[in-house]
mmCIF file of C-alpha atoms and ligand atoms in Angstrom:
data_model
loop_
_atom_site.group_PDB
_atom_site.id
_atom_site.type_symbol
_atom_site.label_atom_id
_atom_site.label_comp_id
_atom_site.label_asym_id
_atom_site.label_seq_id
_atom_site.Cartn_x
_atom_site.Cartn_y
_atom_site.Cartn_z
ATOM 1 C CA UNK A 1 80.656 73.295 110.857
ATOM 2 C CA UNK A 2 81.624 72.136 107.388
ATOM 3 C CA UNK A 3 82.310 74.699 104.705
ATOM 4 C CA UNK A 4 79.640 74.693 102.036
ATOM 5 C CA UNK A 5 80.277 76.498 98.777
ATOM 6 C CA UNK A 6 77.467 78.443 97.100
ATOM 7 C CA UNK A 7 75.390 76.329 94.771
ATOM 8 C CA UNK A 8 74.646 73.538 97.253
ATOM 9 C CA UNK A 9 71.702 71.175 97.224
ATOM 10 C CA UNK A 10 70.571 70.460 100.791
ATOM 11 C CA UNK A 11 68.572 67.244 101.172
ATOM 12 C CA UNK A 12 66.505 68.133 104.205
ATOM 13 C CA UNK A 13 64.594 65.703 106.419
ATOM 14 C CA UNK A 14 61.285 67.107 107.683
ATOM 15 C CA UNK A 15 58.864 65.830 110.374
ATOM 16 C CA UNK A 16 56.790 62.656 109.920
ATOM 17 C CA UNK A 17 53.959 64.058 112.018
ATOM 18 C CA UNK A 18 55.219 66.186 114.870
ATOM 19 C CA UNK A 19 56.448 69.583 113.688
ATOM 20 C CA UNK A 20 58.670 69.930 116.750
ATOM 21 C CA UNK A 21 60.876 67.237 115.215
ATOM 22 C CA UNK A 22 62.246 69.616 112.586
ATOM 23 C CA UNK A 23 65.852 70.199 113.594
ATOM 24 C CA UNK A 24 67.074 73.727 114.156
ATOM 25 C CA UNK A 25 69.670 73.173 111.416
ATOM 26 C CA UNK A 26 66.929 72.149 108.985
ATOM 27 C CA UNK A 27 64.828 75.176 109.956
ATOM 28 C CA UNK A 28 67.806 77.513 109.530
ATOM 29 C CA UNK A 29 68.701 76.117 106.117
ATOM 30 C CA UNK A 30 65.130 76.265 104.885
ATOM 31 C CA UNK A 31 65.290 79.951 105.808
ATOM 32 C CA UNK A 32 68.606 80.468 104.009
ATOM 33 C CA UNK A 33 68.086 78.689 100.682
ATOM 34 C CA UNK A 34 66.752 80.612 97.718
ATOM 35 C CA UNK A 35 64.384 77.864 96.564
ATOM 36 C CA UNK A 36 62.718 74.735 97.829
ATOM 37 C CA UNK A 37 62.108 71.695 95.638
ATOM 38 C CA UNK A 38 59.251 69.697 97.148
ATOM 39 C CA UNK A 39 57.350 66.553 96.297
ATOM 40 C CA UNK A 40 54.025 68.357 96.722
ATOM 41 C CA UNK A 41 54.428 72.110 96.872
ATOM 42 C CA UNK A 42 51.002 72.742 98.417
ATOM 43 C CA UNK A 43 51.682 70.241 101.193
ATOM 44 C CA UNK A 44 55.160 71.645 101.922
ATOM 45 C CA UNK A 45 53.967 75.252 101.740
ATOM 46 C CA UNK A 46 52.200 74.542 105.043
ATOM 47 C CA UNK A 47 55.516 73.639 106.671
ATOM 48 C CA UNK A 48 57.175 76.771 105.294
ATOM 49 C CA UNK A 49 54.267 78.917 106.437
ATOM 50 C CA UNK A 50 54.580 77.358 109.897
ATOM 51 C CA UNK A 51 58.224 78.520 109.859
ATOM 52 C CA UNK A 52 57.168 81.991 108.702
ATOM 53 C CA UNK A 53 58.826 81.465 105.315
ATOM 54 C CA UNK A 54 57.640 82.316 101.848
ATOM 55 C CA UNK A 55 60.024 80.851 99.265
ATOM 56 C CA UNK A 56 59.895 80.138 95.565
ATOM 57 C CA UNK A 57 59.050 76.457 95.306
ATOM 58 C CA UNK A 58 59.110 73.937 92.522
ATOM 59 C CA UNK A 59 57.665 70.466 92.435
ATOM 60 C CA UNK A 60 59.834 67.393 92.162
ATOM 61 C CA UNK A 61 57.980 64.117 92.038
ATOM 62 C CA UNK A 62 58.374 60.731 90.403
ATOM 63 C CA UNK A 63 56.784 61.921 87.146
ATOM 64 C CA UNK A 64 58.963 65.005 86.561
ATOM 65 C CA UNK A 65 62.140 64.252 88.515
ATOM 66 C CA UNK A 66 64.304 63.448 85.475
ATOM 67 C CA UNK A 67 63.102 66.600 83.709
ATOM 68 C CA UNK A 68 63.839 68.766 86.747
ATOM 69 C CA UNK A 69 67.528 67.869 86.861
ATOM 70 C CA UNK A 70 68.655 70.447 84.268
ATOM 71 C CA UNK A 71 66.516 73.194 85.796
ATOM 72 C CA UNK A 72 67.859 72.621 89.289
ATOM 73 C CA UNK A 73 71.394 72.218 87.975
ATOM 74 C CA UNK A 74 71.199 75.629 86.303
ATOM 75 C CA UNK A 75 70.085 77.262 89.569
ATOM 76 C CA UNK A 76 72.968 75.598 91.412
ATOM 77 C CA UNK A 77 75.404 76.659 88.659
ATOM 78 C CA UNK A 78 74.235 80.254 89.206
ATOM 79 C CA UNK A 79 75.243 79.902 92.877
ATOM 80 C CA UNK A 80 71.800 79.377 94.374
ATOM 81 C CA UNK A 81 71.384 77.106 97.378
ATOM 82 C CA UNK A 82 68.377 74.815 97.108
ATOM 83 C CA UNK A 83 66.610 72.585 99.612
ATOM 84 C CA UNK A 84 65.018 69.317 98.575
ATOM 85 C CA UNK A 85 62.227 68.139 100.867
ATOM 86 C CA UNK A 86 59.542 65.484 100.596
ATOM 87 C CA UNK A 87 56.047 65.313 102.076
ATOM 88 C CA UNK A 88 57.394 63.737 105.258
ATOM 89 C CA UNK A 89 60.632 62.386 106.627
ATOM 90 C CA UNK A 90 63.854 61.905 104.748
ATOM 91 C CA UNK A 91 63.828 62.531 100.987
ATOM 92 C CA UNK A 92 64.871 59.549 98.821
ATOM 93 C CA UNK A 93 63.625 57.062 101.416
ATOM 94 C CA UNK A 94 60.579 55.691 99.566
ATOM 95 C CA UNK A 95 60.338 59.235 98.265
ATOM 96 C CA UNK A 96 61.595 61.137 95.199
ATOM 97 C CA UNK A 97 65.123 62.516 94.950
ATOM 98 C CA UNK A 98 67.343 59.580 94.039
ATOM 99 C CA UNK A 99 67.560 60.459 90.339
ATOM 100 C CA UNK A 100 68.251 64.106 91.139
ATOM 101 C CA UNK A 101 71.006 63.329 93.649
ATOM 102 C CA UNK A 102 72.587 60.740 91.347
ATOM 103 C CA UNK A 103 72.614 63.128 88.378
ATOM 104 C CA UNK A 104 73.865 66.124 90.356
ATOM 105 C CA UNK A 105 76.632 64.029 91.907
ATOM 106 C CA UNK A 106 77.653 62.961 88.397
ATOM 107 C CA UNK A 107 77.921 66.665 87.588
ATOM 108 C CA UNK A 108 80.067 67.270 90.681
ATOM 109 C CA UNK A 109 77.503 69.466 92.375
ATOM 110 C CA UNK A 110 77.812 69.909 96.097
ATOM 111 C CA UNK A 111 75.164 67.953 98.020
ATOM 112 C CA UNK A 112 74.639 68.083 101.774
ATOM 113 C CA UNK A 113 72.152 65.801 103.572
ATOM 114 C CA UNK A 114 70.499 67.290 106.650
ATOM 115 C CA UNK A 115 69.486 64.322 108.824
ATOM 116 C CA UNK A 116 66.247 64.124 110.732
ATOM 117 C CA UNK A 117 63.025 62.136 111.008
ATOM 118 C CA UNK A 118 62.624 58.903 109.099
ATOM 119 C CA UNK A 119 59.702 56.556 109.777
ATOM 120 C CA UNK A 120 61.655 53.317 109.462
ATOM 121 C CA UNK A 121 64.392 54.385 111.884
ATOM 122 C CA UNK A 122 61.871 55.861 114.313
ATOM 123 C CA UNK A 123 59.877 52.616 114.200
ATOM 124 C CA UNK A 124 62.923 50.403 114.743
ATOM 125 C CA UNK A 125 64.123 52.529 117.641
ATOM 126 C CA UNK A 126 60.867 51.910 119.511
ATOM 127 C CA UNK A 127 59.954 48.353 118.522
ATOM 128 C CA UNK A 128 62.211 46.120 120.586
ATOM 129 C CA UNK A 129 63.156 43.877 117.658
ATOM 130 C CA UNK A 130 66.833 43.291 116.798
ATOM 131 C CA UNK A 131 68.291 46.314 115.048
ATOM 132 C CA UNK A 132 71.897 45.191 114.532
ATOM 133 C CA UNK A 133 70.923 44.099 111.037
ATOM 134 C CA UNK A 134 67.715 44.845 109.191
ATOM 135 C CA UNK A 135 66.358 44.782 105.650
ATOM 136 C CA UNK A 136 64.242 47.676 104.471
ATOM 137 C CA UNK A 137 61.895 46.546 101.713
ATOM 138 C CA UNK A 138 60.218 49.904 100.996
ATOM 139 C CA UNK A 139 56.581 49.296 100.040
ATOM 140 C CA UNK A 140 55.607 45.719 99.213
ATOM 141 C CA UNK A 141 53.944 45.278 95.806
ATOM 142 C CA UNK A 142 50.221 46.097 95.856
ATOM 143 C CA UNK A 143 49.056 43.019 93.914
ATOM 144 C CA UNK A 144 48.490 39.960 96.152
ATOM 145 C CA UNK A 145 50.541 37.583 93.974
ATOM 146 C CA UNK A 146 53.527 39.884 93.739
ATOM 147 C CA UNK A 147 53.270 40.695 97.449
ATOM 148 C CA UNK A 148 53.305 36.992 98.311
ATOM 149 C CA UNK A 149 56.331 36.515 96.086
ATOM 150 C CA UNK A 150 58.152 39.416 97.728
ATOM 151 C CA UNK A 151 57.482 38.007 101.205
ATOM 152 C CA UNK A 152 58.626 34.601 100.013
ATOM 153 C CA UNK A 153 61.938 36.105 98.993
ATOM 154 C CA UNK A 154 62.411 37.628 102.474
ATOM 155 C CA UNK A 155 61.175 34.605 104.411
ATOM 156 C CA UNK A 156 64.536 33.019 105.109
ATOM 157 C CA UNK A 157 66.446 36.235 105.858
ATOM 158 C CA UNK A 158 67.717 36.467 109.417
ATOM 159 C CA UNK A 159 67.605 40.251 109.554
ATOM 160 C CA UNK A 160 64.611 42.116 110.915
ATOM 161 C CA UNK A 161 62.389 42.914 107.940
ATOM 162 C CA UNK A 162 61.007 46.448 107.787
ATOM 163 C CA UNK A 163 58.542 47.806 105.281
ATOM 164 C CA UNK A 164 56.082 50.620 104.797
ATOM 165 C CA UNK A 165 52.394 49.903 104.452
ATOM 166 C CA UNK A 166 49.282 51.877 103.731
ATOM 167 C CA UNK A 167 46.154 51.579 105.917
ATOM 168 C CA UNK A 168 44.018 50.031 103.175
ATOM 169 C CA UNK A 169 46.426 47.138 102.707
ATOM 170 C CA UNK A 170 47.502 46.447 106.275
ATOM 171 C CA UNK A 171 44.952 43.670 106.887
ATOM 172 C CA UNK A 172 45.802 41.916 103.595
ATOM 173 C CA UNK A 173 49.477 42.160 104.420
ATOM 174 C CA UNK A 174 48.943 40.619 107.854
ATOM 175 C CA UNK A 175 46.972 37.824 106.182
ATOM 176 C CA UNK A 176 49.873 37.222 103.804
ATOM 177 C CA UNK A 177 52.320 37.283 106.734
ATOM 178 C CA UNK A 178 50.116 34.796 108.545
ATOM 179 C CA UNK A 179 50.309 32.470 105.542
ATOM 180 C CA UNK A 180 54.025 32.808 104.960
ATOM 181 C CA UNK A 181 55.618 33.740 108.272
ATOM 182 C CA UNK A 182 53.114 32.451 110.831
ATOM 183 C CA UNK A 183 54.306 32.647 114.413
ATOM 184 C CA UNK A 184 56.923 35.324 113.786
ATOM 185 C CA UNK A 185 57.169 38.333 116.103
ATOM 186 C CA UNK A 186 55.672 41.304 114.298
ATOM 187 C CA UNK A 187 55.515 44.922 115.434
ATOM 188 C CA UNK A 188 53.202 47.450 113.815
ATOM 189 C CA UNK A 189 54.294 51.045 114.406
ATOM 190 C CA UNK A 190 51.362 53.295 113.651
ATOM 191 C CA UNK A 191 51.046 57.078 113.455
ATOM 192 C CA UNK A 192 54.575 57.661 114.733
ATOM 193 C CA UNK A 193 55.166 60.994 116.483
ATOM 194 C CA UNK A 194 51.429 61.788 116.169
ATOM 195 C CA UNK A 195 48.624 61.873 118.726
ATOM 196 C CA UNK A 196 47.596 58.246 118.177
ATOM 197 C CA UNK A 197 51.061 56.752 118.016
ATOM 198 C CA UNK A 198 50.752 53.023 118.768
ATOM 199 C CA UNK A 199 53.089 50.053 118.800
ATOM 200 C CA UNK A 200 51.226 46.742 118.431
ATOM 201 C CA UNK A 201 53.167 43.576 119.036
ATOM 202 C CA UNK A 202 52.169 39.975 118.298
ATOM 203 C CA UNK A 203 52.104 37.203 115.746
ATOM 204 C CA UNK A 204 50.446 37.933 112.386
ATOM 205 C CA UNK A 205 47.377 35.997 113.607
ATOM 206 C CA UNK A 206 47.059 37.837 116.928
ATOM 207 C CA UNK A 207 47.572 41.205 115.233
ATOM 208 C CA UNK A 208 44.841 40.373 112.731
ATOM 209 C CA UNK A 209 42.541 39.644 115.658
ATOM 210 C CA UNK A 210 43.451 42.968 117.280
ATOM 211 C CA UNK A 211 42.793 44.914 114.089
ATOM 212 C CA UNK A 212 39.484 43.188 113.485
ATOM 213 C CA UNK A 213 38.410 43.791 117.100
ATOM 214 C CA UNK A 214 39.376 47.475 116.915
ATOM 215 C CA UNK A 215 39.271 48.838 113.339
ATOM 216 C CA UNK A 216 40.747 52.154 114.579
ATOM 217 C CA UNK A 217 44.012 50.248 114.884
ATOM 218 C CA UNK A 218 43.982 49.765 111.102
ATOM 219 C CA UNK A 219 43.907 53.538 110.455
ATOM 220 C CA UNK A 220 46.789 55.854 109.713
ATOM 221 C CA UNK A 221 50.336 55.270 108.556
ATOM 222 C CA UNK A 222 52.249 52.091 109.299
ATOM 223 C CA UNK A 223 55.716 50.706 109.519
ATOM 224 C CA UNK A 224 55.648 46.907 109.669
ATOM 225 C CA UNK A 225 58.566 45.080 111.291
ATOM 226 C CA UNK A 226 58.979 41.318 111.247
ATOM 227 C CA UNK A 227 61.554 39.404 113.310
ATOM 228 C CA UNK A 228 64.093 37.619 111.132
ATOM 229 C CA UNK A 229 64.188 33.877 110.478
ATOM 230 C CA UNK A 230 66.013 31.767 113.093
ATOM 231 C CA UNK A 231 69.781 31.775 112.522
ATOM 232 C CA UNK A 232 71.186 29.319 109.998
ATOM 233 C CA UNK A 233 73.492 27.818 112.647
ATOM 234 C CA UNK A 234 70.398 26.507 114.371
ATOM 235 C CA UNK A 235 69.048 24.827 111.261
ATOM 236 C CA UNK A 236 72.486 23.411 110.498
ATOM 237 C CA UNK A 237 72.521 22.039 113.989
ATOM 238 C CA UNK A 238 69.067 20.596 113.393
ATOM 239 C CA UNK A 239 70.241 19.012 110.150
ATOM 240 C CA UNK A 240 73.115 17.324 111.934
ATOM 241 C CA UNK A 241 70.802 16.159 114.697
ATOM 242 C CA UNK A 242 68.283 14.974 112.123
ATOM 243 C CA UNK A 243 70.939 12.881 110.394
ATOM 244 C CA UNK A 244 71.945 11.412 113.728
ATOM 245 C CA UNK A 245 68.351 10.579 114.563
ATOM 246 C CA UNK A 246 67.635 9.025 111.173
ATOM 247 C CA UNK A 247 70.776 6.907 111.378
ATOM 248 C CA UNK A 248 69.781 5.725 114.841
ATOM 249 C CA UNK A 249 66.231 4.909 113.786
ATOM 250 C CA UNK A 250 67.464 2.865 110.840
ATOM 251 C CA UNK A 251 70.103 1.168 112.968
ATOM 252 C CA UNK A 252 67.395 0.210 115.465
ATOM 253 C CA UNK A 253 65.490 -1.472 112.649
ATOM 254 C CA UNK A 254 62.606 1.000 112.567
ATOM 255 C CA UNK A 255 60.860 0.896 109.180
ATOM 256 C CA UNK A 256 61.409 3.783 106.751
ATOM 257 C CA UNK A 257 57.733 4.756 106.821
ATOM 258 C CA UNK A 258 57.597 4.932 110.613
ATOM 259 C CA UNK A 259 60.984 6.693 110.800
ATOM 260 C CA UNK A 260 59.751 9.317 108.305
ATOM 261 C CA UNK A 261 56.715 9.895 110.451
ATOM 262 C CA UNK A 262 58.839 10.293 113.606
ATOM 263 C CA UNK A 263 61.251 12.721 111.878
ATOM 264 C CA UNK A 264 58.384 14.838 110.495
ATOM 265 C CA UNK A 265 56.853 14.951 113.980
ATOM 266 C CA UNK A 266 60.092 16.200 115.532
ATOM 267 C CA UNK A 267 61.542 18.467 112.850
ATOM 268 C CA UNK A 268 58.472 19.388 110.798
ATOM 269 C CA UNK A 269 58.337 19.157 107.005
ATOM 270 C CA UNK A 270 56.587 16.626 104.795
ATOM 271 C CA UNK A 271 56.690 12.925 105.590
ATOM 272 C CA UNK A 272 57.391 12.201 101.901
ATOM 273 C CA UNK A 273 60.555 14.327 102.057
ATOM 274 C CA UNK A 274 61.817 12.452 105.117
ATOM 275 C CA UNK A 275 60.842 9.170 103.487
ATOM 276 C CA UNK A 276 62.941 9.999 100.400
ATOM 277 C CA UNK A 277 65.890 11.015 102.565
ATOM 278 C CA UNK A 278 65.674 7.811 104.597
ATOM 279 C CA UNK A 279 65.494 5.718 101.443
ATOM 280 C CA UNK A 280 68.656 7.403 100.168
ATOM 281 C CA UNK A 281 70.424 6.854 103.494
ATOM 282 C CA UNK A 282 69.359 3.218 103.529
ATOM 283 C CA UNK A 283 70.548 2.613 99.970
ATOM 284 C CA UNK A 284 73.929 4.180 100.790
ATOM 285 C CA UNK A 285 74.572 1.664 103.561
HETATM 286 N N1 LIG B 1 60.473 59.526 103.413
HETATM 287 C C1 LIG B 1 59.653 59.014 104.454
HETATM 288 C C2 LIG B 1 60.522 58.580 105.645
HETATM 289 O O1 LIG B 1 61.632 59.092 105.770
HETATM 290 O O2 LIG B 1 60.079 57.790 106.436
HETATM 291 C C3 LIG B 1 58.740 57.907 103.987
HETATM 292 C C4 LIG B 1 57.835 58.300 102.867
HETATM 293 S S1 LIG B 1 56.784 57.047 102.331
HETATM 294 C C5 LIG B 1 56.098 57.766 100.874
HETATM 295 C C6 LIG B 1 55.411 57.148 103.394
HETATM 296 C C7 LIG B 1 55.270 55.899 104.256
HETATM 297 O O3 LIG B 1 56.147 56.007 105.372
HETATM 298 C C8 LIG B 1 53.882 55.733 104.842
HETATM 299 O O4 LIG B 1 53.015 55.049 103.957
HETATM 300 C C9 LIG B 1 54.167 54.917 106.074
HETATM 301 O O5 LIG B 1 54.302 53.545 105.744
HETATM 302 C C10 LIG B 1 55.511 55.485 106.506
HETATM 303 N N2 LIG B 1 55.298 56.599 107.444
HETATM 304 C C11 LIG B 1 55.484 57.908 107.219
HETATM 305 N N3 LIG B 1 55.167 58.616 108.315
HETATM 306 C C12 LIG B 1 54.775 57.729 109.251
HETATM 307 C C13 LIG B 1 54.318 57.841 110.592
HETATM 308 N N4 LIG B 1 54.182 59.013 111.175
HETATM 309 N N5 LIG B 1 54.002 56.691 111.261
HETATM 310 C C14 LIG B 1 54.127 55.494 110.681
HETATM 311 N N6 LIG B 1 54.551 55.332 109.404
HETATM 312 C C15 LIG B 1 54.871 56.431 108.710
#
C-alpha cells in the first residue's frame, strides 16, 4: 500500500456496463472520500446509491472543468480527499478530467489513479488483433469530410487503430472505412461487459452487410478496431522487386505502355504512374 497524504485526488475508474467490474479498491475509496466530482452527478448518483453511499457531489464536465479547478483545489488544500469519476470507465479517456489533473499537478497536489474498466483496453483484449502497438484515435470527427480526412491520416499506420463510435454513426463510419481501408480486418466490439456484448469481425464491406441484415447489431456502444497497414518492410521489398521487374521488362524490349500495364496488374496503382516511372528509368539508361 502506498502512503497517501490527506488532500488527495483519486481518479477512479468505474464500470462500463457491468457493476461487478468496480474494483474493491475503487469501492473502498468512494466510501472514504469526502466528495465525488462526476461528469453527470445524476448518472453517478446511481452508482453511489448501488454502493449504499450518499456523498456530496459536484459536476465536472467539459463546459465547467476549468472553472472547477480552484474549487476542487481549495477542498484538497483543506485536507479533503476527493474522487473524480466519469459516466463510465476511466476518467480522462475520451472523458473530462485532463485539465483538472494537469492544473492540480502544476500545483503539486497529490493525485492517485485507481485503475479499472476502460472500453478501449477491454475491446483490444478480446478482439484478436495485434496489441503490441496500437493508436487510439478517441472519437473520429462527426462531419463526413473531416472523418474521411482523419481516416486518411491513419491509413498508412502499421499499428492497430482503435476508436470510439456512437451507434448513429457506425454505418457511416464503416462506409468510410470501406472507401479508404477496404479489405482490412475490422473488429467491432459492442456493448462490452453488458448483456448483448458482441464482437463482430470482418472487412468493412462484410460488416456493413451484417449490420444491414441485422439492425440490432448497429445498436449500443462501440469500439472500432482496424488492423494496421502492412509493414513498411514489405512495401520496400515490393519497391525493390518492382524496380527489378521494370528493369527486366525494359531490357527484354517490352514497350513502356505494355510494361506499365503489367506493373499495374502485379503491384496495383495507376498505369500512368508506372508509365512515368518507366519513362524516367528509360531516359536514365
Ligand atoms: N472513459 C471511457 C472509457 O474508459 O472507456 C470512455 C468514455 S467515452 C465518452 C464513451 C465511448 O466509449 C462510447 O461512445 C463507446 O464508443 C465507448 N464505450 C463505453 N462503454 C462501452 C461499452 N460497454 N461497450 C463498447 N464501447 C463502449
